[in-house]
């Protein structure tokens, strides 16, 4: 099947981040899939644990398009390649996007395994995916004041409370990576107002916002950021935390999806 066969399959999309790639496929009735390598002009995800497929399926009867694996700027791709999947989701009819990632906890009240609902972000990547010719039909200077949807944040908080999962609401700071931060950078980011740090999400969110999508961002605090604990950071910890928190993540997403229909404007 081609991508165009899935047009208007669902208005809801989800991007599965590091350590979270397998979470949703496990609870989804999969009806179809398209590998990134079969899509013209689409780059491949090379990051560990990022599969590289669009999945089409239902959770609790609600259709959803899942991106199993994302593209990162640190893979050496142009920003326009990193956000191409967002343009594809938009063309497929997606209007609401759940963006997930693994992030390092900067806020000292956070603990490994907590979730953070992204209330706002800081673009620390030194570039912007909208640089370039103006996109026909979209604003040149999109407003970013209300980027993360309040109804979605409140719904996730309510769900987390019901199922006793620790969630915070905080600010995500996006860096290019791929090196982790130094302890001095983390102290500086804390002063800037960041609660968690990661190497993704910001480009996709900027692009999705320009396209008018309602956005919900969820970070899994997979490790405490550099210098917070007296230990080195490792990708192994990031992936292991994802694996450990899988049941809670699945429960939260499933509950959200079953309420999604009630939240459409
Ligand atoms: N820093 C940057 N990106 C990350 C981290 C981190 O500590 N953890 C997971 N992704």
PDB file of C-alpha atoms and ligand atoms in Angstrom:
ATOM      1  CA  UNK A   1       0.000   0.000   0.000  1.00  0.00           C
ATOM      2  CA  UNK A   2       1.056   3.578  -0.612  1.00  0.00           C
ATOM      3  CA  UNK A   3       0.997   6.467   1.797  1.00  0.00           C
ATOM      4  CA  UNK A   4      -1.883   8.046  -0.118  1.00  0.00           C
ATOM      5  CA  UNK A   5      -4.041   4.980   0.631  1.00  0.00           C
ATOM      6  CA  UNK A   6      -3.942   6.040   4.304  1.00  0.00           C
ATOM      7  CA  UNK A   7      -5.130   9.583   3.733  1.00  0.00           C
ATOM      8  CA  UNK A   8      -7.725  10.564   6.351  1.00  0.00           C
ATOM      9  CA  UNK A   9      -7.216   7.281   8.230  1.00  0.00           C
ATOM     10  CA  UNK A  10      -6.824   9.255  11.462  1.00  0.00           C
ATOM     11  CA  UNK A  11      -6.554  12.801  12.775  1.00  0.00           C
ATOM     12  CA  UNK A  12      -4.255  11.622  15.581  1.00  0.00           C
ATOM     13  CA  UNK A  13      -0.535  10.968  15.220  1.00  0.00           C
ATOM     14  CA  UNK A  14       2.146   9.914  17.657  1.00  0.00           C
ATOM     15  CA  UNK A  15       5.934  10.034  17.385  1.00  0.00           C
ATOM     16  CA  UNK A  16       7.626   7.333  19.435  1.00  0.00           C
ATOM     17  CA  UNK A  17      10.947   8.425  20.889  1.00  0.00           C
ATOM     18  CA  UNK A  18      14.047   6.671  22.168  1.00  0.00           C
ATOM     19  CA  UNK A  19      13.296   3.630  24.296  1.00  0.00           C
ATOM     20  CA  UNK A  20       9.564   4.009  23.508  1.00  0.00           C
ATOM     21  CA  UNK A  21       9.474   2.604  19.961  1.00  0.00           C
ATOM     22  CA  UNK A  22       7.913  -0.711  20.955  1.00  0.00           C
ATOM     23  CA  UNK A  23       5.400   0.626  23.483  1.00  0.00           C
ATOM     24  CA  UNK A  24       2.538   1.502  21.214  1.00  0.00           C
ATOM     25  CA  UNK A  25       2.792  -1.218  18.556  1.00  0.00           C
ATOM     26  CA  UNK A  26       2.293  -3.730  21.393  1.00  0.00           C
ATOM     27  CA  UNK A  27      -1.098  -2.279  22.318  1.00  0.00           C
ATOM     28  CA  UNK A  28      -2.227  -1.434  18.797  1.00  0.00           C
ATOM     29  CA  UNK A  29      -4.256  -3.477  16.295  1.00  0.00           C
ATOM     30  CA  UNK A  30      -1.983  -2.837  13.358  1.00  0.00           C
ATOM     31  CA  UNK A  31      -3.759  -2.531  10.004  1.00  0.00           C
ATOM     32  CA  UNK A  32      -0.834  -1.432   7.867  1.00  0.00           C
ATOM     33  CA  UNK A  33       2.704  -0.168   7.840  1.00  0.00           C
ATOM     34  CA  UNK A  34       5.018   1.693   5.497  1.00  0.00           C
ATOM     35  CA  UNK A  35       8.783   1.672   5.970  1.00  0.00           C
ATOM     36  CA  UNK A  36      10.573   5.016   5.647  1.00  0.00           C
ATOM     37  CA  UNK A  37      12.831   3.447   3.015  1.00  0.00           C
ATOM     38  CA  UNK A  38       9.791   2.991   0.757  1.00  0.00           C
ATOM     39  CA  UNK A  39       8.817   6.672   0.906  1.00  0.00           C
ATOM     40  CA  UNK A  40      10.329   8.903  -1.721  1.00  0.00           C
ATOM     41  CA  UNK A  41      12.549  11.633  -0.308  1.00  0.00           C
ATOM     42  CA  UNK A  42      12.376  10.313   3.252  1.00  0.00           C
ATOM     43  CA  UNK A  43      15.626   9.690   5.132  1.00  0.00           C
ATOM     44  CA  UNK A  44      16.196   6.662   7.333  1.00  0.00           C
ATOM     45  CA  UNK A  45      16.383   6.742  11.120  1.00  0.00           C
ATOM     46  CA  UNK A  46      19.792   5.543  12.244  1.00  0.00           C
ATOM     47  CA  UNK A  47      19.457   6.247  15.987  1.00  0.00           C
ATOM     48  CA  UNK A  48      19.579   3.181  18.252  1.00  0.00           C
ATOM     49  CA  UNK A  49      16.154   1.728  18.941  1.00  0.00           C
ATOM     50  CA  UNK A  50      14.482   3.791  16.187  1.00  0.00           C
ATOM     51  CA  UNK A  51      12.749   1.374  13.832  1.00  0.00           C
ATOM     52  CA  UNK A  52      11.807   3.577  10.859  1.00  0.00           C
ATOM     53  CA  UNK A  53       8.158   2.907   9.952  1.00  0.00           C
ATOM     54  CA  UNK A  54       4.774   4.568   9.857  1.00  0.00           C
ATOM     55  CA  UNK A  55       2.234   2.276  11.527  1.00  0.00           C
ATOM     56  CA  UNK A  56      -1.505   2.543  10.977  1.00  0.00           C
ATOM     57  CA  UNK A  57      -3.746   0.883  13.514  1.00  0.00           C
ATOM     58  CA  UNK A  58      -6.340   1.155  16.241  1.00  0.00           C
ATOM     59  CA  UNK A  59      -6.143   1.457  19.997  1.00  0.00           C
ATOM     60  CA  UNK A  60      -9.472   0.957  21.758  1.00  0.00           C
ATOM     61  CA  UNK A  61     -11.138   1.335  18.362  1.00  0.00           C
ATOM     62  CA  UNK A  62      -9.564   4.756  17.757  1.00  0.00           C
ATOM     63  CA  UNK A  63      -7.406   4.905  14.611  1.00  0.00           C
ATOM     64  CA  UNK A  64      -3.931   6.346  15.074  1.00  0.00           C
ATOM     65  CA  UNK A  65      -0.853   6.880  12.919  1.00  0.00           C
ATOM     66  CA  UNK A  66       2.364   6.069  14.777  1.00  0.00           C
ATOM     67  CA  UNK A  67       5.852   7.037  13.715  1.00  0.00           C
ATOM     68  CA  UNK A  68       8.033   4.277  14.982  1.00  0.00           C
ATOM     69  CA  UNK A  69      11.363   6.063  15.015  1.00  0.00           C
ATOM     70  CA  UNK A  70      12.232   9.651  14.230  1.00  0.00           C
ATOM     71  CA  UNK A  71      14.961  11.493  12.390  1.00  0.00           C
ATOM     72  CA  UNK A  72      17.379  13.596  14.411  1.00  0.00           C
ATOM     73  CA  UNK A  73      19.423  16.618  13.395  1.00  0.00           C
ATOM     74  CA  UNK A  74      22.514  14.930  14.885  1.00  0.00           C
ATOM     75  CA  UNK A  75      22.240  12.150  12.318  1.00  0.00           C
ATOM     76  CA  UNK A  76      23.559  14.738   9.873  1.00  0.00           C
ATOM     77  CA  UNK A  77      20.263  15.432   8.133  1.00  0.00           C
ATOM     78  CA  UNK A  78      19.066  18.851   7.100  1.00  0.00           C
ATOM     79  CA  UNK A  79      16.318  20.326   9.257  1.00  0.00           C
ATOM     80  CA  UNK A  80      13.926  19.990   6.321  1.00  0.00           C
ATOM     81  CA  UNK A  81      14.551  16.215   6.335  1.00  0.00           C
ATOM     82  CA  UNK A  82      14.018  16.018  10.096  1.00  0.00           C
ATOM     83  CA  UNK A  83      10.550  17.584   9.783  1.00  0.00           C
ATOM     84  CA  UNK A  84       9.507  15.856   6.564  1.00  0.00           C
ATOM     85  CA  UNK A  85       7.506  13.252   8.538  1.00  0.00           C
ATOM     86  CA  UNK A  86       5.433  16.081  10.014  1.00  0.00           C
ATOM     87  CA  UNK A  87       4.572  17.275   6.525  1.00  0.00           C
ATOM     88  CA  UNK A  88       3.623  13.703   5.646  1.00  0.00           C
ATOM     89  CA  UNK A  89       1.399  13.415   8.734  1.00  0.00           C
ATOM     90  CA  UNK A  90      -0.241  16.721   7.846  1.00  0.00           C
ATOM     91  CA  UNK A  91      -0.861  15.547   4.290  1.00  0.00           C
ATOM     92  CA  UNK A  92      -2.429  12.367   5.703  1.00  0.00           C
ATOM     93  CA  UNK A  93      -4.900  14.481   7.679  1.00  0.00           C
ATOM     94  CA  UNK A  94      -3.302  14.432  11.144  1.00  0.00           C
ATOM     95  CA  UNK A  95      -4.466  17.385  13.245  1.00  0.00           C
ATOM     96  CA  UNK A  96      -3.291  16.366  16.722  1.00  0.00           C
ATOM     97  CA  UNK A  97       0.188  15.134  17.493  1.00  0.00           C
ATOM     98  CA  UNK A  98       1.586  13.386  20.552  1.00  0.00           C
ATOM     99  CA  UNK A  99       5.370  13.787  20.537  1.00  0.00           C
ATOM    100  CA  UNK A 100       7.352  11.582  22.901  1.00  0.00           C
ATOM    101  CA  UNK A 101      11.014  11.504  23.817  1.00  0.00           C
ATOM    102  CA  UNK A 102      13.548  10.436  26.397  1.00  0.00           C
ATOM    103  CA  UNK A 103      15.122  13.355  28.233  1.00  0.00           C
ATOM    104  CA  UNK A 104      17.624  14.105  30.954  1.00  0.00           C
ATOM    105  CA  UNK A 105      16.154  15.550  34.142  1.00  0.00           C
ATOM    106  CA  UNK A 106      17.487  19.009  34.998  1.00  0.00           C
ATOM    107  CA  UNK A 107      14.901  19.881  37.650  1.00  0.00           C
ATOM    108  CA  UNK A 108      16.233  18.509  40.941  1.00  0.00           C
ATOM    109  CA  UNK A 109      12.735  17.476  42.018  1.00  0.00           C
ATOM    110  CA  UNK A 110      12.498  15.017  39.143  1.00  0.00           C
ATOM    111  CA  UNK A 111      13.549  11.364  39.375  1.00  0.00           C
ATOM    112  CA  UNK A 112      14.484   8.791  36.754  1.00  0.00           C
ATOM    113  CA  UNK A 113      11.304   7.131  35.480  1.00  0.00           C
ATOM    114  CA  UNK A 114       9.098  10.216  35.985  1.00  0.00           C
ATOM    115  CA  UNK A 115       7.198  11.648  33.041  1.00  0.00           C
ATOM    116  CA  UNK A 116       7.159  15.327  32.115  1.00  0.00           C
ATOM    117  CA  UNK A 117       4.354  16.890  30.123  1.00  0.00           C
ATOM    118  CA  UNK A 118       5.961  19.562  28.015  1.00  0.00           C
ATOM    119  CA  UNK A 119       4.370  22.912  28.849  1.00  0.00           C
ATOM    120  CA  UNK A 120       6.838  24.891  26.752  1.00  0.00           C
ATOM    121  CA  UNK A 121      10.212  24.521  25.083  1.00  0.00           C
ATOM    122  CA  UNK A 122      13.498  26.329  24.510  1.00  0.00           C
ATOM    123  CA  UNK A 123      14.993  25.927  21.062  1.00  0.00           C
ATOM    124  CA  UNK A 124      18.727  25.666  21.804  1.00  0.00           C
ATOM    125  CA  UNK A 125      19.579  24.037  18.493  1.00  0.00           C
ATOM    126  CA  UNK A 126      20.900  27.200  16.907  1.00  0.00           C
ATOM    127  CA  UNK A 127      18.712  26.733  13.864  1.00  0.00           C
ATOM    128  CA  UNK A 128      15.042  26.477  12.945  1.00  0.00           C
ATOM    129  CA  UNK A 129      13.244  24.043  10.641  1.00  0.00           C
ATOM    130  CA  UNK A 130      11.273  26.872   9.024  1.00  0.00           C
ATOM    131  CA  UNK A 131      14.399  28.615   7.688  1.00  0.00           C
ATOM    132  CA  UNK A 132      14.162  28.692   3.917  1.00  0.00           C
ATOM    133  CA  UNK A 133      11.586  29.757   1.368  1.00  0.00           C
ATOM    134  CA  UNK A 134       8.163  30.559   2.820  1.00  0.00           C
ATOM    135  CA  UNK A 135       5.902  27.528   2.768  1.00  0.00           C
ATOM    136  CA  UNK A 136       2.930  28.246   0.546  1.00  0.00           C
ATOM    137  CA  UNK A 137      -0.238  28.543   2.617  1.00  0.00           C
ATOM    138  CA  UNK A 138       1.547  28.780   5.976  1.00  0.00           C
ATOM    139  CA  UNK A 139       2.606  31.744   8.052  1.00  0.00           C
ATOM    140  CA  UNK A 140       6.122  33.132   7.703  1.00  0.00           C
ATOM    141  CA  UNK A 141       6.317  33.969  11.434  1.00  0.00           C
ATOM    142  CA  UNK A 142       4.141  31.456  13.269  1.00  0.00           C
ATOM    143  CA  UNK A 143       3.133  32.332  16.801  1.00  0.00           C
ATOM    144  CA  UNK A 144       4.509  29.942  19.421  1.00  0.00           C
ATOM    145  CA  UNK A 145       2.718  31.365  22.476  1.00  0.00           C
ATOM    146  CA  UNK A 146       0.253  28.508  22.938  1.00  0.00           C
ATOM    147  CA  UNK A 147       2.169  25.654  21.402  1.00  0.00           C
ATOM    148  CA  UNK A 148       1.417  22.825  23.837  1.00  0.00           C
ATOM    149  CA  UNK A 149      -2.314  22.170  24.123  1.00  0.00           C
ATOM    150  CA  UNK A 150      -3.691  22.907  27.588  1.00  0.00           C
ATOM    151  CA  UNK A 151      -6.597  20.441  27.299  1.00  0.00           C
ATOM    152  CA  UNK A 152      -4.195  17.635  26.385  1.00  0.00           C
ATOM    153  CA  UNK A 153      -1.824  18.453  29.263  1.00  0.00           C
ATOM    154  CA  UNK A 154      -4.689  18.517  31.761  1.00  0.00           C
ATOM    155  CA  UNK A 155      -6.098  15.250  30.405  1.00  0.00           C
ATOM    156  CA  UNK A 156      -2.735  13.508  30.756  1.00  0.00           C
ATOM    157  CA  UNK A 157      -2.318  14.870  34.298  1.00  0.00           C
ATOM    158  CA  UNK A 158      -5.730  13.530  35.242  1.00  0.00           C
ATOM    159  CA  UNK A 159      -4.936  10.124  33.748  1.00  0.00           C
ATOM    160  CA  UNK A 160      -1.564   9.988  35.512  1.00  0.00           C
ATOM    161  CA  UNK A 161      -3.292  10.770  38.781  1.00  0.00           C
ATOM    162  CA  UNK A 162      -5.886   8.030  38.223  1.00  0.00           C
ATOM    163  CA  UNK A 163      -3.247   5.389  37.503  1.00  0.00           C
ATOM    164  CA  UNK A 164      -0.683   6.695  40.021  1.00  0.00           C
ATOM    165  CA  UNK A 165       2.065   7.627  37.592  1.00  0.00           C
ATOM    166  CA  UNK A 166       4.421  10.468  38.554  1.00  0.00           C
ATOM    167  CA  UNK A 167       4.143  13.336  36.074  1.00  0.00           C
ATOM    168  CA  UNK A 168       5.382  16.893  36.089  1.00  0.00           C
ATOM    169  CA  UNK A 169       4.730  19.798  33.824  1.00  0.00           C
ATOM    170  CA  UNK A 170       7.891  21.482  32.611  1.00  0.00           C
ATOM    171  CA  UNK A 171      10.070  23.125  30.010  1.00  0.00           C
ATOM    172  CA  UNK A 172      11.988  20.980  27.490  1.00  0.00           C
ATOM    173  CA  UNK A 173      15.230  22.342  26.116  1.00  0.00           C
ATOM    174  CA  UNK A 174      16.325  20.905  22.762  1.00  0.00           C
ATOM    175  CA  UNK A 175      20.030  20.655  21.856  1.00  0.00           C
ATOM    176  CA  UNK A 176      21.509  19.226  18.683  1.00  0.00           C
ATOM    177  CA  UNK A 177      23.529  16.523  20.483  1.00  0.00           C
ATOM    178  CA  UNK A 178      24.934  14.031  19.871  1.00  0.00           C
ATOM    179  CA  UNK A 179      27.297  14.563  22.801  1.00  0.00           C
ATOM    180  CA  UNK A 180      25.499  14.752  26.103  1.00  0.00           C
ATOM    181  CA  UNK A 181      25.793  18.048  27.940  1.00  0.00           C
ATOM    182  CA  UNK A 182      28.515  19.050  30.370  1.00  0.00           C
ATOM    183  CA  UNK A 183      27.569  19.664  34.019  1.00  0.00           C
ATOM    184  CA  UNK A 184      28.234  23.391  33.438  1.00  0.00           C
ATOM    185  CA  UNK A 185      25.788  23.439  30.522  1.00  0.00           C
ATOM    186  CA  UNK A 186      23.157  21.756  32.665  1.00  0.00           C
ATOM    187  CA  UNK A 187      23.606  24.342  35.417  1.00  0.00           C
ATOM    188  CA  UNK A 188      23.250  27.065  32.784  1.00  0.00           C
ATOM    189  CA  UNK A 189      20.113  25.441  31.315  1.00  0.00           C
ATOM    190  CA  UNK A 190      18.587  25.291  34.793  1.00  0.00           C
ATOM    191  CA  UNK A 191      19.098  29.045  35.155  1.00  0.00           C
ATOM    192  CA  UNK A 192      17.471  29.516  31.740  1.00  0.00           C
ATOM    193  CA  UNK A 193      14.347  27.788  33.013  1.00  0.00           C
ATOM    194  CA  UNK A 194      14.694  24.289  31.557  1.00  0.00           C
ATOM    195  CA  UNK A 195      13.419  21.252  33.448  1.00  0.00           C
ATOM    196  CA  UNK A 196      14.577  18.563  31.010  1.00  0.00           C
ATOM    197  CA  UNK A 197      16.960  18.310  28.062  1.00  0.00           C
ATOM    198  CA  UNK A 198      16.950  16.219  24.914  1.00  0.00           C
ATOM    199  CA  UNK A 199      18.086  16.049  21.305  1.00  0.00           C
ATOM    200  CA  UNK A 200      14.767  16.008  19.452  1.00  0.00           C
ATOM    201  CA  UNK A 201      11.154  17.216  19.494  1.00  0.00           C
ATOM    202  CA  UNK A 202      11.712  20.963  19.071  1.00  0.00           C
ATOM    203  CA  UNK A 203      12.020  20.915  15.236  1.00  0.00           C
ATOM    204  CA  UNK A 204       8.998  18.658  14.822  1.00  0.00           C
ATOM    205  CA  UNK A 205       6.907  20.758  17.184  1.00  0.00           C
ATOM    206  CA  UNK A 206       7.810  24.019  15.423  1.00  0.00           C
ATOM    207  CA  UNK A 207       6.834  22.511  12.084  1.00  0.00           C
ATOM    208  CA  UNK A 208       3.630  20.940  13.420  1.00  0.00           C
ATOM    209  CA  UNK A 209       2.653  24.207  15.036  1.00  0.00           C
ATOM    210  CA  UNK A 210       3.137  26.103  11.808  1.00  0.00           C
ATOM    211  CA  UNK A 211       0.789  23.577  10.236  1.00  0.00           C
ATOM    212  CA  UNK A 212      -1.816  24.287  12.918  1.00  0.00           C
ATOM    213  CA  UNK A 213      -1.676  20.976  14.765  1.00  0.00           C
ATOM    214  CA  UNK A 214      -2.666  20.595  18.412  1.00  0.00           C
ATOM    215  CA  UNK A 215       0.400  19.290  20.198  1.00  0.00           C
ATOM    216  CA  UNK A 216       1.083  17.253  23.279  1.00  0.00           C
ATOM    217  CA  UNK A 217       4.680  16.529  24.283  1.00  0.00           C
ATOM    218  CA  UNK A 218       5.684  13.855  26.769  1.00  0.00           C
ATOM    219  CA  UNK A 219       9.229  13.314  28.012  1.00  0.00           C
ATOM    220  CA  UNK A 220      10.286  10.249  29.898  1.00  0.00           C
ATOM    221  CA  UNK A 221      13.010  11.267  32.332  1.00  0.00           C
ATOM    222  CA  UNK A 222      15.346   8.463  31.331  1.00  0.00           C
ATOM    223  CA  UNK A 223      18.309   9.716  33.331  1.00  0.00           C
ATOM    224  CA  UNK A 224      19.253  12.699  35.430  1.00  0.00           C
ATOM    225  CA  UNK A 225      21.155  15.262  33.359  1.00  0.00           C
ATOM    226  CA  UNK A 226      24.943  15.564  33.517  1.00  0.00           C
ATOM    227  CA  UNK A 227      26.358  16.526  36.894  1.00  0.00           C
ATOM    228  CA  UNK A 228      23.115  15.992  38.837  1.00  0.00           C
ATOM    229  CA  UNK A 229      24.274  12.586  40.066  1.00  0.00           C
ATOM    230  CA  UNK A 230      27.900  11.556  40.492  1.00  0.00           C
ATOM    231  CA  UNK A 231      27.849   9.183  37.537  1.00  0.00           C
ATOM    232  CA  UNK A 232      28.363   9.091  33.785  1.00  0.00           C
ATOM    233  CA  UNK A 233      25.454   9.236  31.331  1.00  0.00           C
ATOM    234  CA  UNK A 234      24.837   6.308  29.050  1.00  0.00           C
ATOM    235  CA  UNK A 235      22.532   5.395  26.232  1.00  0.00           C
ATOM    236  CA  UNK A 236      22.044   2.058  27.976  1.00  0.00           C
ATOM    237  CA  UNK A 237      20.327   3.817  30.897  1.00  0.00           C
ATOM    238  CA  UNK A 238      18.113   5.774  28.474  1.00  0.00           C
ATOM    239  CA  UNK A 239      16.897   2.608  26.730  1.00  0.00           C
ATOM    240  CA  UNK A 240      16.559   0.627  29.974  1.00  0.00           C
ATOM    241  CA  UNK A 241      14.363   3.304  31.566  1.00  0.00           C
ATOM    242  CA  UNK A 242      12.149   3.216  28.472  1.00  0.00           C
ATOM    243  CA  UNK A 243      11.801  -0.532  28.824  1.00  0.00           C
ATOM    244  CA  UNK A 244      11.059  -0.301  32.555  1.00  0.00           C
ATOM    245  CA  UNK A 245       8.426   2.427  32.186  1.00  0.00           C
ATOM    246  CA  UNK A 246       6.722   0.807  29.198  1.00  0.00           C
ATOM    247  CA  UNK A 247       3.609  -0.436  31.079  1.00  0.00           C
ATOM    248  CA  UNK A 248       2.922   2.999  32.592  1.00  0.00           C
ATOM    249  CA  UNK A 249       3.465   4.722  29.267  1.00  0.00           C
ATOM    250  CA  UNK A 250       1.156   2.279  27.502  1.00  0.00           C
ATOM    251  CA  UNK A 251      -1.552   2.821  30.116  1.00  0.00           C
ATOM    252  CA  UNK A 252      -1.334   6.602  29.849  1.00  0.00           C
ATOM    253  CA  UNK A 253      -1.411   6.653  26.056  1.00  0.00           C
ATOM    254  CA  UNK A 254      -4.233   4.111  25.847  1.00  0.00           C
ATOM    255  CA  UNK A 255      -6.350   6.106  28.305  1.00  0.00           C
ATOM    256  CA  UNK A 256      -5.643   9.332  26.418  1.00  0.00           C
ATOM    257  CA  UNK A 257      -6.578   7.796  23.091  1.00  0.00           C
ATOM    258  CA  UNK A 258      -9.851   6.468  24.444  1.00  0.00           C
ATOM    259  CA  UNK A 259     -10.725  10.043  25.545  1.00  0.00           C
ATOM    260  CA  UNK A 260      -9.417  11.638  22.365  1.00  0.00           C
ATOM    261  CA  UNK A 261     -12.809  11.709  20.646  1.00  0.00           C
ATOM    262  CA  UNK A 262     -14.235  13.854  23.470  1.00  0.00           C
ATOM    263  CA  UNK A 263     -11.504  16.445  23.049  1.00  0.00           C
ATOM    264  CA  UNK A 264     -11.950  17.259  19.382  1.00  0.00           C
ATOM    265  CA  UNK A 265     -12.981  20.816  18.862  1.00  0.00           C
TER     266      UNK A 265
HETATM  267  N1  LIG B   1      20.703  14.839  27.445  1.00  0.00           N
HETATM  268  C1  LIG B   1      20.317  14.966  26.156  1.00  0.00           C
HETATM  269  N2  LIG B   1      19.492  14.123  25.559  1.00  0.00           N
HETATM  270  C2  LIG B   1      19.018  13.092  26.286  1.00  0.00           C
HETATM  271  C3  LIG B   1      19.374  12.892  27.616  1.00  0.00           C
HETATM  272  C4  LIG B   1      20.270  13.815  28.230  1.00  0.00           C
HETATM  273  O1  LIG B   1      20.626  13.707  29.412  1.00  0.00           O
HETATM  274  N3  LIG B   1      18.723  11.775  28.040  1.00  0.00           N
HETATM  275  C5  LIG B   1      18.006  11.321  26.982  1.00  0.00           C
HETATM  276  N4  LIG B   1      18.178  12.114  25.917  1.00  0.00           N
END
